[in-house]
Every structure is written in C-alpha cells, then in structure tokens.
mmCIF file with all atom_site columns, C-alpha atoms in Angstrom:
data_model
loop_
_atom_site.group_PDB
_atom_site.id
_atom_site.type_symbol
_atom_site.label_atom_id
_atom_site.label_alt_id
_atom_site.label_comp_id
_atom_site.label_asym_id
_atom_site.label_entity_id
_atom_site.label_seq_id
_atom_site.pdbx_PDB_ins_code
_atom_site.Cartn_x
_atom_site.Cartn_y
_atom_site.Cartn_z
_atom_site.occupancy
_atom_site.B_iso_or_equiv
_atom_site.pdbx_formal_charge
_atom_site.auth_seq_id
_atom_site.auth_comp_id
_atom_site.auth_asym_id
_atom_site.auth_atom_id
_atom_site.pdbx_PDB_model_num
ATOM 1   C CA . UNK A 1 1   ? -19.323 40.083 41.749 1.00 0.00 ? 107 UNK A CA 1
ATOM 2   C CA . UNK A 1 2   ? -17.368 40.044 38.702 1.00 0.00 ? 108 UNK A CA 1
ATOM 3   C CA . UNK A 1 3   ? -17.854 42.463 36.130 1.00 0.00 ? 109 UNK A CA 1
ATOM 4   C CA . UNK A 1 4   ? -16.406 42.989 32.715 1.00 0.00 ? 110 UNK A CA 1
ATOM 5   C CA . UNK A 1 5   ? -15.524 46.172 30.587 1.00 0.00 ? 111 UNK A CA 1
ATOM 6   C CA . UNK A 1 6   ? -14.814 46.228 26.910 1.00 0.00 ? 112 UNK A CA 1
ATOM 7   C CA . UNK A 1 7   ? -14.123 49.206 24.646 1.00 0.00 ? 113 UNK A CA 1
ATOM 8   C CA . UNK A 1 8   ? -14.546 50.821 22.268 1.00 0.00 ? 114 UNK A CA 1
ATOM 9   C CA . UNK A 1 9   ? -17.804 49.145 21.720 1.00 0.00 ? 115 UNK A CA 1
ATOM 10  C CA . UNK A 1 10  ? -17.849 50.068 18.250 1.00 0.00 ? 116 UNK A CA 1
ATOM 11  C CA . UNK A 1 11  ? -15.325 50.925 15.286 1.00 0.00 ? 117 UNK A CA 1
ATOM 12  C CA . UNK A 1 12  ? -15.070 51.208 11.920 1.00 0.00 ? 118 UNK A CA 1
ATOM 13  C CA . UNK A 1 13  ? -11.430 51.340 10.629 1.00 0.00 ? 119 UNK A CA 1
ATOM 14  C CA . UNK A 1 14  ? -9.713  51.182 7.236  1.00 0.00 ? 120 UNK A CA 1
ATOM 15  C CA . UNK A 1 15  ? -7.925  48.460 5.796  1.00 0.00 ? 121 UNK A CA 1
ATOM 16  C CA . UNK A 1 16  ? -4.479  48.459 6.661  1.00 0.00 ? 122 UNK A CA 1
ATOM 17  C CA . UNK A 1 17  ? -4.780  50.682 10.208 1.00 0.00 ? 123 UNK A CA 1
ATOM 18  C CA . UNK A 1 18  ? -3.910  49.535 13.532 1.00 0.00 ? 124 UNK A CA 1
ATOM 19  C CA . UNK A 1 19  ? -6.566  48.078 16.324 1.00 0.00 ? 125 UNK A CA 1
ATOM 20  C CA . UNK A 1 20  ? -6.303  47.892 19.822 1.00 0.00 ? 126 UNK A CA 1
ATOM 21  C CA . UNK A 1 21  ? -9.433  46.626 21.740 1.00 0.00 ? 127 UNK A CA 1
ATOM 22  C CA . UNK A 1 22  ? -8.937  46.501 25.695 1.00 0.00 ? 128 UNK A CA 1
ATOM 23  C CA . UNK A 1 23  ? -10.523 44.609 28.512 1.00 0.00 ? 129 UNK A CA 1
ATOM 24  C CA . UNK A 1 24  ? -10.421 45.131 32.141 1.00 0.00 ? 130 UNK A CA 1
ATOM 25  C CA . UNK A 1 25  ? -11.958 43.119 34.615 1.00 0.00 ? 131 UNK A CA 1
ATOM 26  C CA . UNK A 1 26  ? -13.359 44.151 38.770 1.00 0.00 ? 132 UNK A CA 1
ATOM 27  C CA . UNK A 1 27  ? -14.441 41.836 41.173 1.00 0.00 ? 133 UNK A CA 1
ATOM 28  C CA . UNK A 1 28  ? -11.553 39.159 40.900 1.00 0.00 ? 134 UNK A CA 1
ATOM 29  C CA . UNK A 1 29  ? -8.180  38.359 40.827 1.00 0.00 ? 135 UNK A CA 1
ATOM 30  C CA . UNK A 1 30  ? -5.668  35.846 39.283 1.00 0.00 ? 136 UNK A CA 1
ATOM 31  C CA . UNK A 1 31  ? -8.922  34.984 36.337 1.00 0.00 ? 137 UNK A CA 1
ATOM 32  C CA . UNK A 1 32  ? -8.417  32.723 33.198 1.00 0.00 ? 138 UNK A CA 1
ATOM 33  C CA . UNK A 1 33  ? -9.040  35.678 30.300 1.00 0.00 ? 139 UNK A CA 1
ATOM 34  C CA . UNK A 1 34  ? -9.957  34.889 26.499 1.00 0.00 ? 140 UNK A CA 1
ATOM 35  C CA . UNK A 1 35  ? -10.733 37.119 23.362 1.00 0.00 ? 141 UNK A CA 1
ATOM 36  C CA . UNK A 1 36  ? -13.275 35.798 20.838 1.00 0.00 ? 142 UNK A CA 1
ATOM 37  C CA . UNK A 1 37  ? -14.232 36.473 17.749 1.00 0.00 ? 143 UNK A CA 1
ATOM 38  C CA . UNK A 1 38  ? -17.749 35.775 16.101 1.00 0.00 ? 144 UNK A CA 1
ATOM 39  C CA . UNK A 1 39  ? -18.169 36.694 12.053 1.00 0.00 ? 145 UNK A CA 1
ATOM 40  C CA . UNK A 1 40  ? -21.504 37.470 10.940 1.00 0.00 ? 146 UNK A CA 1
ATOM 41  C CA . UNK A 1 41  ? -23.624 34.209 10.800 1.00 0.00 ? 147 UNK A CA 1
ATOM 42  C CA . UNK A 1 42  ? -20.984 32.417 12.819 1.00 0.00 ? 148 UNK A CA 1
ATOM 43  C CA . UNK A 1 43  ? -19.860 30.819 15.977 1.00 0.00 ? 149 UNK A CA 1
ATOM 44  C CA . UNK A 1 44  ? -17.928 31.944 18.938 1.00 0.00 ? 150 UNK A CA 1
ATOM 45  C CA . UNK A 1 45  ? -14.096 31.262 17.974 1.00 0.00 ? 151 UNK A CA 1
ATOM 46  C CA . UNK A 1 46  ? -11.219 31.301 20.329 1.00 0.00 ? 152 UNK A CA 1
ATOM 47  C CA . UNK A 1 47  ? -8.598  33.385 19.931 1.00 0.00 ? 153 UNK A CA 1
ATOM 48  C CA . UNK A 1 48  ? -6.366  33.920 22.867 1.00 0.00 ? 154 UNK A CA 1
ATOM 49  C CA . UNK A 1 49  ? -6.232  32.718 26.324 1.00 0.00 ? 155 UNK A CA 1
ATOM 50  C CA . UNK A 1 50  ? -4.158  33.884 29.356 1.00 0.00 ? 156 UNK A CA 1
ATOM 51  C CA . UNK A 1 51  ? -3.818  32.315 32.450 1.00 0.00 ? 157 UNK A CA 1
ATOM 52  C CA . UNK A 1 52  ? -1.940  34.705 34.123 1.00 0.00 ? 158 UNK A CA 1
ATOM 53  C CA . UNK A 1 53  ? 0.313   38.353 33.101 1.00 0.00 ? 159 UNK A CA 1
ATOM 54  C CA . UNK A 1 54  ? 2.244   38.064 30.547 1.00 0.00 ? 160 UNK A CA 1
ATOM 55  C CA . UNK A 1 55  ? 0.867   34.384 29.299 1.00 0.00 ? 161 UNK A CA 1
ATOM 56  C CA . UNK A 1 56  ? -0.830  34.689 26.336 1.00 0.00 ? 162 UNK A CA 1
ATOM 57  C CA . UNK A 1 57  ? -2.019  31.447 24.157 1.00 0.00 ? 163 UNK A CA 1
ATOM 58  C CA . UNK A 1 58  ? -3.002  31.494 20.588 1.00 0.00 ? 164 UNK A CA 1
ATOM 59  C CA . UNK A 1 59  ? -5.601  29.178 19.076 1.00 0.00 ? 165 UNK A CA 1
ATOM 60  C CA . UNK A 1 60  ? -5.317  30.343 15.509 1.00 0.00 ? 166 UNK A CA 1
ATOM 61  C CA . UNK A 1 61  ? -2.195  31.939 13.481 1.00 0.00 ? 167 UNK A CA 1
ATOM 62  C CA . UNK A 1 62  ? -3.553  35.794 12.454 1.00 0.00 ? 168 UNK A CA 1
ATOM 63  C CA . UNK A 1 63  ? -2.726  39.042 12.258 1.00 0.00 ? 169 UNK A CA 1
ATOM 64  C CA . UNK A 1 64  ? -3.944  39.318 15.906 1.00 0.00 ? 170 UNK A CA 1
ATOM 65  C CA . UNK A 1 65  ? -2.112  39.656 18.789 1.00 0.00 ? 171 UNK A CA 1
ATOM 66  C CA . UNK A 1 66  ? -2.940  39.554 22.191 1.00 0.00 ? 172 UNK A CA 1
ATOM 67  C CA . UNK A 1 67  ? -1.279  40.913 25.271 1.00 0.00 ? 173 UNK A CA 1
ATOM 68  C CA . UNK A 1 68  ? -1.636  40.690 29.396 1.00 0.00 ? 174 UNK A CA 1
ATOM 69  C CA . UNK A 1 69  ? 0.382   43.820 30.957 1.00 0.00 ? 175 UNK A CA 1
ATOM 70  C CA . UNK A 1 70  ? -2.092  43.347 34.226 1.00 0.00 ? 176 UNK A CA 1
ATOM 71  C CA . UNK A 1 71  ? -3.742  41.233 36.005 1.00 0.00 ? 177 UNK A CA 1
ATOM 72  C CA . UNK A 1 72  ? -7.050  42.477 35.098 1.00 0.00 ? 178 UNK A CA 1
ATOM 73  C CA . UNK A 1 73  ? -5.947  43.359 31.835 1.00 0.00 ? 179 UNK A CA 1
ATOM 74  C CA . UNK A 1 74  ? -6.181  41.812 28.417 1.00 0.00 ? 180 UNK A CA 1
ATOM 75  C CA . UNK A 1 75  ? -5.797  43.857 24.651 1.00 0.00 ? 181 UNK A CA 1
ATOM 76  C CA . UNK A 1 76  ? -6.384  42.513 21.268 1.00 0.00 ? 182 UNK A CA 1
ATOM 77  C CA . UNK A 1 77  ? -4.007  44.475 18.921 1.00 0.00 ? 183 UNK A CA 1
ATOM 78  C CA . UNK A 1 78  ? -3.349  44.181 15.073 1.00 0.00 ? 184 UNK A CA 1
ATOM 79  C CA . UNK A 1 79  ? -0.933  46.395 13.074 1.00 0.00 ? 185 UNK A CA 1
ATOM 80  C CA . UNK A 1 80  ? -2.310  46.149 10.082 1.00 0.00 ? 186 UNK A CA 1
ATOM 81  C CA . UNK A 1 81  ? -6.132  45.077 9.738  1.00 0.00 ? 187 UNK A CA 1
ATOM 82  C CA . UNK A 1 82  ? -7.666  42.989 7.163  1.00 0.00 ? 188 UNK A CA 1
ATOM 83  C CA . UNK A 1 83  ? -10.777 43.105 6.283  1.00 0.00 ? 189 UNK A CA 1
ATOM 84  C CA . UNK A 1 84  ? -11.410 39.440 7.156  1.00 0.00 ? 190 UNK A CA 1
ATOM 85  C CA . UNK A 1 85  ? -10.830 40.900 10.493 1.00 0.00 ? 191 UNK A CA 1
ATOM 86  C CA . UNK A 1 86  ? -14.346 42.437 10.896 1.00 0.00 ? 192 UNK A CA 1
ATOM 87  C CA . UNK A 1 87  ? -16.138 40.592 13.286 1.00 0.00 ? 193 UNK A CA 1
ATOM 88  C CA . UNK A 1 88  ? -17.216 40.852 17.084 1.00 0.00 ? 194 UNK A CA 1
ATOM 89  C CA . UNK A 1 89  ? -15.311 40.238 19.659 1.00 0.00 ? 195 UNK A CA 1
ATOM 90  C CA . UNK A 1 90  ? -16.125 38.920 22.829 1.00 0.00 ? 196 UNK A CA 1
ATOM 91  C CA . UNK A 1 91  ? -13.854 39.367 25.690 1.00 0.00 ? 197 UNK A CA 1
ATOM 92  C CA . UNK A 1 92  ? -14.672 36.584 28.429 1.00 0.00 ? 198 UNK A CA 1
ATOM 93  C CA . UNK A 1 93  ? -13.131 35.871 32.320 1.00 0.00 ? 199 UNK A CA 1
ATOM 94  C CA . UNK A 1 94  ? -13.330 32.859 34.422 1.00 0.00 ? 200 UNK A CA 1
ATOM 95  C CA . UNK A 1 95  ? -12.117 32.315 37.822 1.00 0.00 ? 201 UNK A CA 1
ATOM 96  C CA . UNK A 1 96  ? -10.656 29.011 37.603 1.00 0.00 ? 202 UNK A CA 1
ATOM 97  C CA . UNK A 1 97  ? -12.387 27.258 40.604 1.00 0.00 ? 203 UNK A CA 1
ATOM 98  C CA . UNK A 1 98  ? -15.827 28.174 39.731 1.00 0.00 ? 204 UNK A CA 1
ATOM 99  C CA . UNK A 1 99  ? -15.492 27.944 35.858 1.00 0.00 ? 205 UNK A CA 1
ATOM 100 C CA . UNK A 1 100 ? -18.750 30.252 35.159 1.00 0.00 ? 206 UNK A CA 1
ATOM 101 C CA . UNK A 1 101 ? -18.223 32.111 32.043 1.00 0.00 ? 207 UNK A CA 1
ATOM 102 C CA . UNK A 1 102 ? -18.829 36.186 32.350 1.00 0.00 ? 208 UNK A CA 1
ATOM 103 C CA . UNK A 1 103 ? -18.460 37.844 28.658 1.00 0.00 ? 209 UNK A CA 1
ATOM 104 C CA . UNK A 1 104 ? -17.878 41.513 28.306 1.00 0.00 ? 210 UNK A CA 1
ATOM 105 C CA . UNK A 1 105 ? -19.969 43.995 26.251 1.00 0.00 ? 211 UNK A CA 1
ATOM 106 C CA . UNK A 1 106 ? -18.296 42.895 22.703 1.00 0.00 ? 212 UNK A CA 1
ATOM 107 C CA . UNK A 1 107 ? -16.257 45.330 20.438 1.00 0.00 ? 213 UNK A CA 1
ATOM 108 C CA . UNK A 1 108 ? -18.341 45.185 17.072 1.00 0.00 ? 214 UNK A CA 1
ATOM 109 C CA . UNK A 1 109 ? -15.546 45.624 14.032 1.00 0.00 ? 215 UNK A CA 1
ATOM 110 C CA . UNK A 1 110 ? -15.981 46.781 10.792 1.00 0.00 ? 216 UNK A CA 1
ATOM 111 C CA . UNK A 1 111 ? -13.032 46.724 8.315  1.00 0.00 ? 217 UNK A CA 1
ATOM 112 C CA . UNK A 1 112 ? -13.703 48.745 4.790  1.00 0.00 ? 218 UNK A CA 1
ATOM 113 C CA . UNK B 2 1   ? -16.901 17.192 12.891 1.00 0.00 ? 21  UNK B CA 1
ATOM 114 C CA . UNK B 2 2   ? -17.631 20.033 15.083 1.00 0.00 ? 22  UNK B CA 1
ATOM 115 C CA . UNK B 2 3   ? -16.982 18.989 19.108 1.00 0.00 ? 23  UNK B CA 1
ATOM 116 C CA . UNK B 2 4   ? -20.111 20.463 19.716 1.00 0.00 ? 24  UNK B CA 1
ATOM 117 C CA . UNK B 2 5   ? -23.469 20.341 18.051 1.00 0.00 ? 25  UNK B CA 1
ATOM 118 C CA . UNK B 2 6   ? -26.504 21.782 18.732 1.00 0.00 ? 26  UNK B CA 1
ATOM 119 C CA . UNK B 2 7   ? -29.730 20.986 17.484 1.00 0.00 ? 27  UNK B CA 1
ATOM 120 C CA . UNK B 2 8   ? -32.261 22.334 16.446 1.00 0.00 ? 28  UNK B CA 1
ATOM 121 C CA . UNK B 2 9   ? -30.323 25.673 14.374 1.00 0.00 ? 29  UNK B CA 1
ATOM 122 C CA . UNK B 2 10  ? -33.460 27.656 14.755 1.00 0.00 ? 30  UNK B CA 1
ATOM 123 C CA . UNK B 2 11  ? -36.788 27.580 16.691 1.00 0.00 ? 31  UNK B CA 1
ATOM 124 C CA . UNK B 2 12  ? -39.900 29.495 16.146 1.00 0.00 ? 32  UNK B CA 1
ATOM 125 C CA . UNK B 2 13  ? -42.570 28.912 19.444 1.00 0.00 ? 33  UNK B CA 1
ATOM 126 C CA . UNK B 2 14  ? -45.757 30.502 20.755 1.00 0.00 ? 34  UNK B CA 1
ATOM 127 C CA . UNK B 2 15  ? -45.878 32.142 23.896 1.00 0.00 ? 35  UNK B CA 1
ATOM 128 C CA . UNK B 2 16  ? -46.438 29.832 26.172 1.00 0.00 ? 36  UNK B CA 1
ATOM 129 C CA . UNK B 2 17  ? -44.891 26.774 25.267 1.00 0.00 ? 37  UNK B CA 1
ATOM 130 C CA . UNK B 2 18  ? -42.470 24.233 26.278 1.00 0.00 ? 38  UNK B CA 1
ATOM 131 C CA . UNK B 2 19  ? -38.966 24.771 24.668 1.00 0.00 ? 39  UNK B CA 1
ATOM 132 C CA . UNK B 2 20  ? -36.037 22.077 23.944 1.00 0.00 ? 40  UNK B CA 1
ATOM 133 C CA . UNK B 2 21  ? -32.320 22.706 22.973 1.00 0.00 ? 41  UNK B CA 1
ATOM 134 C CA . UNK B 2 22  ? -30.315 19.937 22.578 1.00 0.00 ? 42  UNK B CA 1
ATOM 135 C CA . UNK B 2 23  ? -26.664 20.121 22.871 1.00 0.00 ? 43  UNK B CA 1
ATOM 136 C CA . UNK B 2 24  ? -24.091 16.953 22.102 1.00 0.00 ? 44  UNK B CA 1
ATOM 137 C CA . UNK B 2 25  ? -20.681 17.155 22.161 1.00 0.00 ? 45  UNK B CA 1
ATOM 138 C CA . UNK B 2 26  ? -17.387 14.418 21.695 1.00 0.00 ? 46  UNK B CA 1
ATOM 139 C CA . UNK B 2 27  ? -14.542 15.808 23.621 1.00 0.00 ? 47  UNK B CA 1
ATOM 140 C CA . UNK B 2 28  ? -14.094 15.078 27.703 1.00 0.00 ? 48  UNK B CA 1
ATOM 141 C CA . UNK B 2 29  ? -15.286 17.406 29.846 1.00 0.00 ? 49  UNK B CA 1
ATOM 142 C CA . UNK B 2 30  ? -15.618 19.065 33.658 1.00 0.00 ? 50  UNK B CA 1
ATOM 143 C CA . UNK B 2 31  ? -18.569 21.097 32.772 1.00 0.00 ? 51  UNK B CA 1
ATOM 144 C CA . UNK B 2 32  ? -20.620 22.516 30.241 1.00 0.00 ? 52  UNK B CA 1
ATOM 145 C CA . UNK B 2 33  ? -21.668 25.800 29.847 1.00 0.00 ? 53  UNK B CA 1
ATOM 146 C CA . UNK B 2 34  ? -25.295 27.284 28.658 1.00 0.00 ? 54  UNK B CA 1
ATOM 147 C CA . UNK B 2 35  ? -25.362 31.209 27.254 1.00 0.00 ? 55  UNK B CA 1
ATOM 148 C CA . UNK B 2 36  ? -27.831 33.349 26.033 1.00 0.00 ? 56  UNK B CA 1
ATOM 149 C CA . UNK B 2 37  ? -26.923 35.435 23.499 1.00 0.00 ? 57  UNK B CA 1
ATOM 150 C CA . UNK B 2 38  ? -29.144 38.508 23.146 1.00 0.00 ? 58  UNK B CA 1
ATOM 151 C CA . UNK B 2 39  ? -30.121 40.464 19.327 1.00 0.00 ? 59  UNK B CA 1
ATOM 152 C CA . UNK B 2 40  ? -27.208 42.983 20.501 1.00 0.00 ? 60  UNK B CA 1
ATOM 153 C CA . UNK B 2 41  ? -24.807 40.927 21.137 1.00 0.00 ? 61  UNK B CA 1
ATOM 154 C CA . UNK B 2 42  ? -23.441 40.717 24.846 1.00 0.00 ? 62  UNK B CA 1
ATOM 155 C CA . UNK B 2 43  ? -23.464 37.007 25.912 1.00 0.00 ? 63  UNK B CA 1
ATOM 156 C CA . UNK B 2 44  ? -25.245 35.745 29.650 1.00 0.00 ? 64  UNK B CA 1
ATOM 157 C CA . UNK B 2 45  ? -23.948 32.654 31.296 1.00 0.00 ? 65  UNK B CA 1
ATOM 158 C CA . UNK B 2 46  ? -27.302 31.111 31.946 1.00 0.00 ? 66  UNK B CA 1
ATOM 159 C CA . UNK B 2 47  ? -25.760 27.952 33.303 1.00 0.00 ? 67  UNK B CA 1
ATOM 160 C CA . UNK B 2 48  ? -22.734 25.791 33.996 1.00 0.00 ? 68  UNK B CA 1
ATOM 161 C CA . UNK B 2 49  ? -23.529 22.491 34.918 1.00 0.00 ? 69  UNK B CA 1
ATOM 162 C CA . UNK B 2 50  ? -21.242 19.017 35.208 1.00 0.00 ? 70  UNK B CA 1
ATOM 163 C CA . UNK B 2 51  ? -23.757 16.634 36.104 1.00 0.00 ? 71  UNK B CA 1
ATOM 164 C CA . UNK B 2 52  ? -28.016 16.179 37.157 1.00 0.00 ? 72  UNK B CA 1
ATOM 165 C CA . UNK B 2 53  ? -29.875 18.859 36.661 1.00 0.00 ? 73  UNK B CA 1
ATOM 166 C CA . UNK B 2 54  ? -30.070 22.451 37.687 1.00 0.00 ? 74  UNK B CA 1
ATOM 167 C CA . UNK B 2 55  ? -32.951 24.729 37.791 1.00 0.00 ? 75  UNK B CA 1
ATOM 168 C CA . UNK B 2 56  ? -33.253 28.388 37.339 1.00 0.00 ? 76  UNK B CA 1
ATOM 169 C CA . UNK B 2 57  ? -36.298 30.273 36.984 1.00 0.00 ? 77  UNK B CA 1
ATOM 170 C CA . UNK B 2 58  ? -38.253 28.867 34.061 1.00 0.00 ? 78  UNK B CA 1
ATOM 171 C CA . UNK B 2 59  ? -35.203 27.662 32.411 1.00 0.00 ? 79  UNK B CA 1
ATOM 172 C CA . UNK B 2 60  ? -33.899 24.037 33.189 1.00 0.00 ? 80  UNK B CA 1
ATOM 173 C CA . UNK B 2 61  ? -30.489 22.190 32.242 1.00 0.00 ? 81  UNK B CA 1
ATOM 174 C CA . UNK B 2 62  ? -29.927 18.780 32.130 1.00 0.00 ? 82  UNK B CA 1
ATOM 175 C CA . UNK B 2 63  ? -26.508 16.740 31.500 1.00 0.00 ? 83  UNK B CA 1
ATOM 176 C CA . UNK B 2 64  ? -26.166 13.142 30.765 1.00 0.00 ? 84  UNK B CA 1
ATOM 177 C CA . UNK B 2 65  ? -21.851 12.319 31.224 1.00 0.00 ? 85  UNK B CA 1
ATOM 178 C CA . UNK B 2 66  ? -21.820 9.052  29.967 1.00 0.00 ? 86  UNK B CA 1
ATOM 179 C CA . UNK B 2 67  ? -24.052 9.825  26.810 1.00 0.00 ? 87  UNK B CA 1
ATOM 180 C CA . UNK B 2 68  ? -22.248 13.741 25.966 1.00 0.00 ? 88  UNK B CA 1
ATOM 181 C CA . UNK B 2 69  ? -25.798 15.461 25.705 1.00 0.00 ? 89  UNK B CA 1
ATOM 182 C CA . UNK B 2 70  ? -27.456 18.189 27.486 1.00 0.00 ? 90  UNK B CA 1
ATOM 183 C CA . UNK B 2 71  ? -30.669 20.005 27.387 1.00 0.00 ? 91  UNK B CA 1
ATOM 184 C CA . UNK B 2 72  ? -31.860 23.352 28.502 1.00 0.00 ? 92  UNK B CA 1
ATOM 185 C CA . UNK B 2 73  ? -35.555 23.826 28.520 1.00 0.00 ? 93  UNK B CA 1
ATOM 186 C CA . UNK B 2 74  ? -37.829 26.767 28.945 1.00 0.00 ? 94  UNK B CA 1
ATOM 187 C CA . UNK B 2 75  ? -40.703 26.549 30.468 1.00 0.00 ? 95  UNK B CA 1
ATOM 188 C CA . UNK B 2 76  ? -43.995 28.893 29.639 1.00 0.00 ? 96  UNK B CA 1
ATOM 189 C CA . UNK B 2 77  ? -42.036 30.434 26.903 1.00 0.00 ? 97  UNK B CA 1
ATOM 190 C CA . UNK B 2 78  ? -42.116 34.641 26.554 1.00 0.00 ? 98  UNK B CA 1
ATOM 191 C CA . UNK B 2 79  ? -41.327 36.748 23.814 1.00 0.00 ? 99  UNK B CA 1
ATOM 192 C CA . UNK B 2 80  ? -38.554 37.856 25.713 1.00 0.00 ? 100 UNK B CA 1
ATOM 193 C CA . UNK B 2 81  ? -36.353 34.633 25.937 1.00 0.00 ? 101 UNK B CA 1
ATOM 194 C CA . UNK B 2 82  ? -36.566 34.919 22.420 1.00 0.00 ? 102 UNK B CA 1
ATOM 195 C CA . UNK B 2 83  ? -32.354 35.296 21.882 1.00 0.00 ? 103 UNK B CA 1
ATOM 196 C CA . UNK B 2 84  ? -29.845 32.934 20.641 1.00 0.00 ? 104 UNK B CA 1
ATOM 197 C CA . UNK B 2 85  ? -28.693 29.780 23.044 1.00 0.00 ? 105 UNK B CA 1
ATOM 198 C CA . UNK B 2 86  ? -24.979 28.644 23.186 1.00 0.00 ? 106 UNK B CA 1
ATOM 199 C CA . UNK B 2 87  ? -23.882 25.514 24.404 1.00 0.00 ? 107 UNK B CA 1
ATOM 200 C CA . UNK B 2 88  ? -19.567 25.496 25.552 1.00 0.00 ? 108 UNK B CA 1
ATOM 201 C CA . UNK B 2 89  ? -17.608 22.649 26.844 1.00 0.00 ? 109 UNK B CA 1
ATOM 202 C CA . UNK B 2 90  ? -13.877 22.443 27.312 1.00 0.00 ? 110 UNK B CA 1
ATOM 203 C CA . UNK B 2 91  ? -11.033 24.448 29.073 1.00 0.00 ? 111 UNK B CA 1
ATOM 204 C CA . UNK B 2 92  ? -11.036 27.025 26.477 1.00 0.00 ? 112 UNK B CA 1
ATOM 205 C CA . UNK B 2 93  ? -14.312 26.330 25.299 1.00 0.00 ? 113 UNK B CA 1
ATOM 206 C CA . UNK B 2 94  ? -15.370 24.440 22.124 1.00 0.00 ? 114 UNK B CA 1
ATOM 207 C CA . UNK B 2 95  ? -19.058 26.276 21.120 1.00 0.00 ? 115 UNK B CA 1
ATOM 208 C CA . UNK B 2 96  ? -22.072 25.524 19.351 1.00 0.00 ? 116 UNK B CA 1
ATOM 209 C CA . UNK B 2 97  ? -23.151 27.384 16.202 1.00 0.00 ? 117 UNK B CA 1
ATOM 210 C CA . UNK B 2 98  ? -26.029 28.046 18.529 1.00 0.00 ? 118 UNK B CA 1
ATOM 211 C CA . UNK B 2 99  ? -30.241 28.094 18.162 1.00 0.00 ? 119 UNK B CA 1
ATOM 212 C CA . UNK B 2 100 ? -31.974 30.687 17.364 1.00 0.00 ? 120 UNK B CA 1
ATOM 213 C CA . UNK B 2 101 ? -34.793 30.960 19.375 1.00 0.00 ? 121 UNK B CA 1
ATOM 214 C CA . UNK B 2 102 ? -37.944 33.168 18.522 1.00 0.00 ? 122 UNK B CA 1
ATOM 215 C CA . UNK B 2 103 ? -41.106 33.537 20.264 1.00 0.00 ? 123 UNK B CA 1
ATOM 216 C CA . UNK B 2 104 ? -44.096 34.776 18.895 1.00 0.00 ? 124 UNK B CA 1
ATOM 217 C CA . UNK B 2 105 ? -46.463 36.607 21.238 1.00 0.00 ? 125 UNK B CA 1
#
C-alpha cells in the first residue's frame, strides 16, 4: 500500500528566510503528486501538480516553487517567505488508474 | 461561484444519530472524492466514488451524475467521527470549504 511522508511537520521561520518542505512517497511508482495549502479557516488550495520528474504545474503565481528531482519525490521551496505564506500544507499522491487520494502528514507553517 | 459546495458548514449531532453531508458541484467529472479531515490535521480518503452508491462501515456515499450532488451519511453517529468532511472533484481537485462535524456524547 501506498504511504506518504512529509517533513518537517512543523516550523516556525522568519519573514524573509528560505523553506523547503519535502515529500516522498513508498508503495508506488509513476503517481500524479500535488502540494496544498490550507490557511487557517480555509479550504484545501492547489498549488502544484506533477505528473511525472521534472513536470511541475502551477495553479497560482507565488513565491512558491515546486520541484520533482525523483520519482517519489516532490519539495515545496520559497526563497524568501512571506508571512501570507503561513499555512498547512498538504502533500497528496494518486496513482492515476485508481484516482484515490492519499494525503501526507501536513507541514504546519508559521511565518513571524 | 465556488465549483464545489458543501452544505451544511457545520453540524452539531447526538450520539447516535443519522448524519447528512451534502456536496454539489458544476464542473464535469470522473469521480468524486470524500475526506475526513481530523482536529490535527492529516486528511483520510474515506471514499472515491463515480456513480451508485458505496458502503463502508457506518459511513455511506451516494452520487447522482446527471444532477452534480453527492451525499455521505453516517450512520449511529460516535463522538469519534466527529472531524471535518471534504468533498473533491476534478483532475487536480476543486474542494469544498468542508463541514464541520461534532458529536456530542
């Protein structure tokens, strides 16, 4: 079975610092990834999608970026963090001919 | 207009009783998705259904194509289902705002 692994699972970092939250996935191969982000009081929102290494779709322009060096693996980076940026985020796999949904831990973000 | 809207936002039950989320969305679709979000934040696919009805445990999902709606009922509600219930549709997933769901013992 598929499992997902997200980390760190919690940070707090200054404005203006670098992020990088990573993702790895076991028990597949070849899966549709996606990073999400949910504010406080908010919905899940898309922000990347990758189909495959090195393919890496964005769903809203940001400070984020989003990269695929694996397979398995997906990172959400940002050079410089807001503090709009605080949030949680939700990494999420799907093996394309099943389509079930299996989320990872979450990364909860605090900017000050 | 959000493509997906779920109704109600929250939901206060006893223990015990029967339990209704409703879920419509406007955009086409292969299947939709059901998740339970727990207080700490790591997300459960409960369900992903694209048409009928599928059963699991005391929790039930129903789709309806032609008129965009689901449901996902709970049976003989607990405290523990108490949680937050996401409905997601689309290739990347348009989601629900979501229903807060509490049960009191």
């Amino acid at each position: 079975s598929q499992t997902i692994h997200q980390w760190p699972a919690t940070l707090v970092q200054p404005v203006g610092s670098p992020l990088s939250l990573e993702c790895t996935v076991e028990g597949t191969s070849n899966p549709n990834l996606y990073w999400y982000r949910q504010a406080a009081g908010r919905g899940l929102q898309l922000l990347f999608y990758s189909v495959g290494i090195g393919q890496i779709s964005s769903e809203v322009p940001q400070n984020l970026s989003a990269s695929r060096p694996q397979d398995r693996q997906f990172i959400l980076s940002s050079k410089k963090l807001l503090l709009s940026d605080s949030g949680f985020y939700l990494c999420a796999c799907q093996r394309e001919e099943i389509g079930e949904l299996f989320f990872g831990e979450g990364s909860r973000l605090t900017v000050l | 207009k959000n493509e997906v809207e779920q109704s109600p936002q929250n939901l206060t039950a006893q223990e015990g009783e029967f339990i209704t989320i409703n879920c419509s969305y406007s955009v086409g679709i292969s299947a939709l998705h059901w998740l339970q979000q727990h207080p700490g934040g790591g997300i459960v696919s409960l369900f992903m259904l694209s048409s009928g009805k599928k059963k699991h445990g005391r929790l039930i999902a129903t789709i309806n194509i032609q008129e965009k709606h689901s449901s996902l009922h709970i049976t003989a509600s607990h405290p523990r289902d108490s949680a937050v219930y996401i409905c997601a549709v689309g290739n990347q997933f348009y989601f629900g705002t979501g229903t807060s769901l509490t049960v009191i013992p």
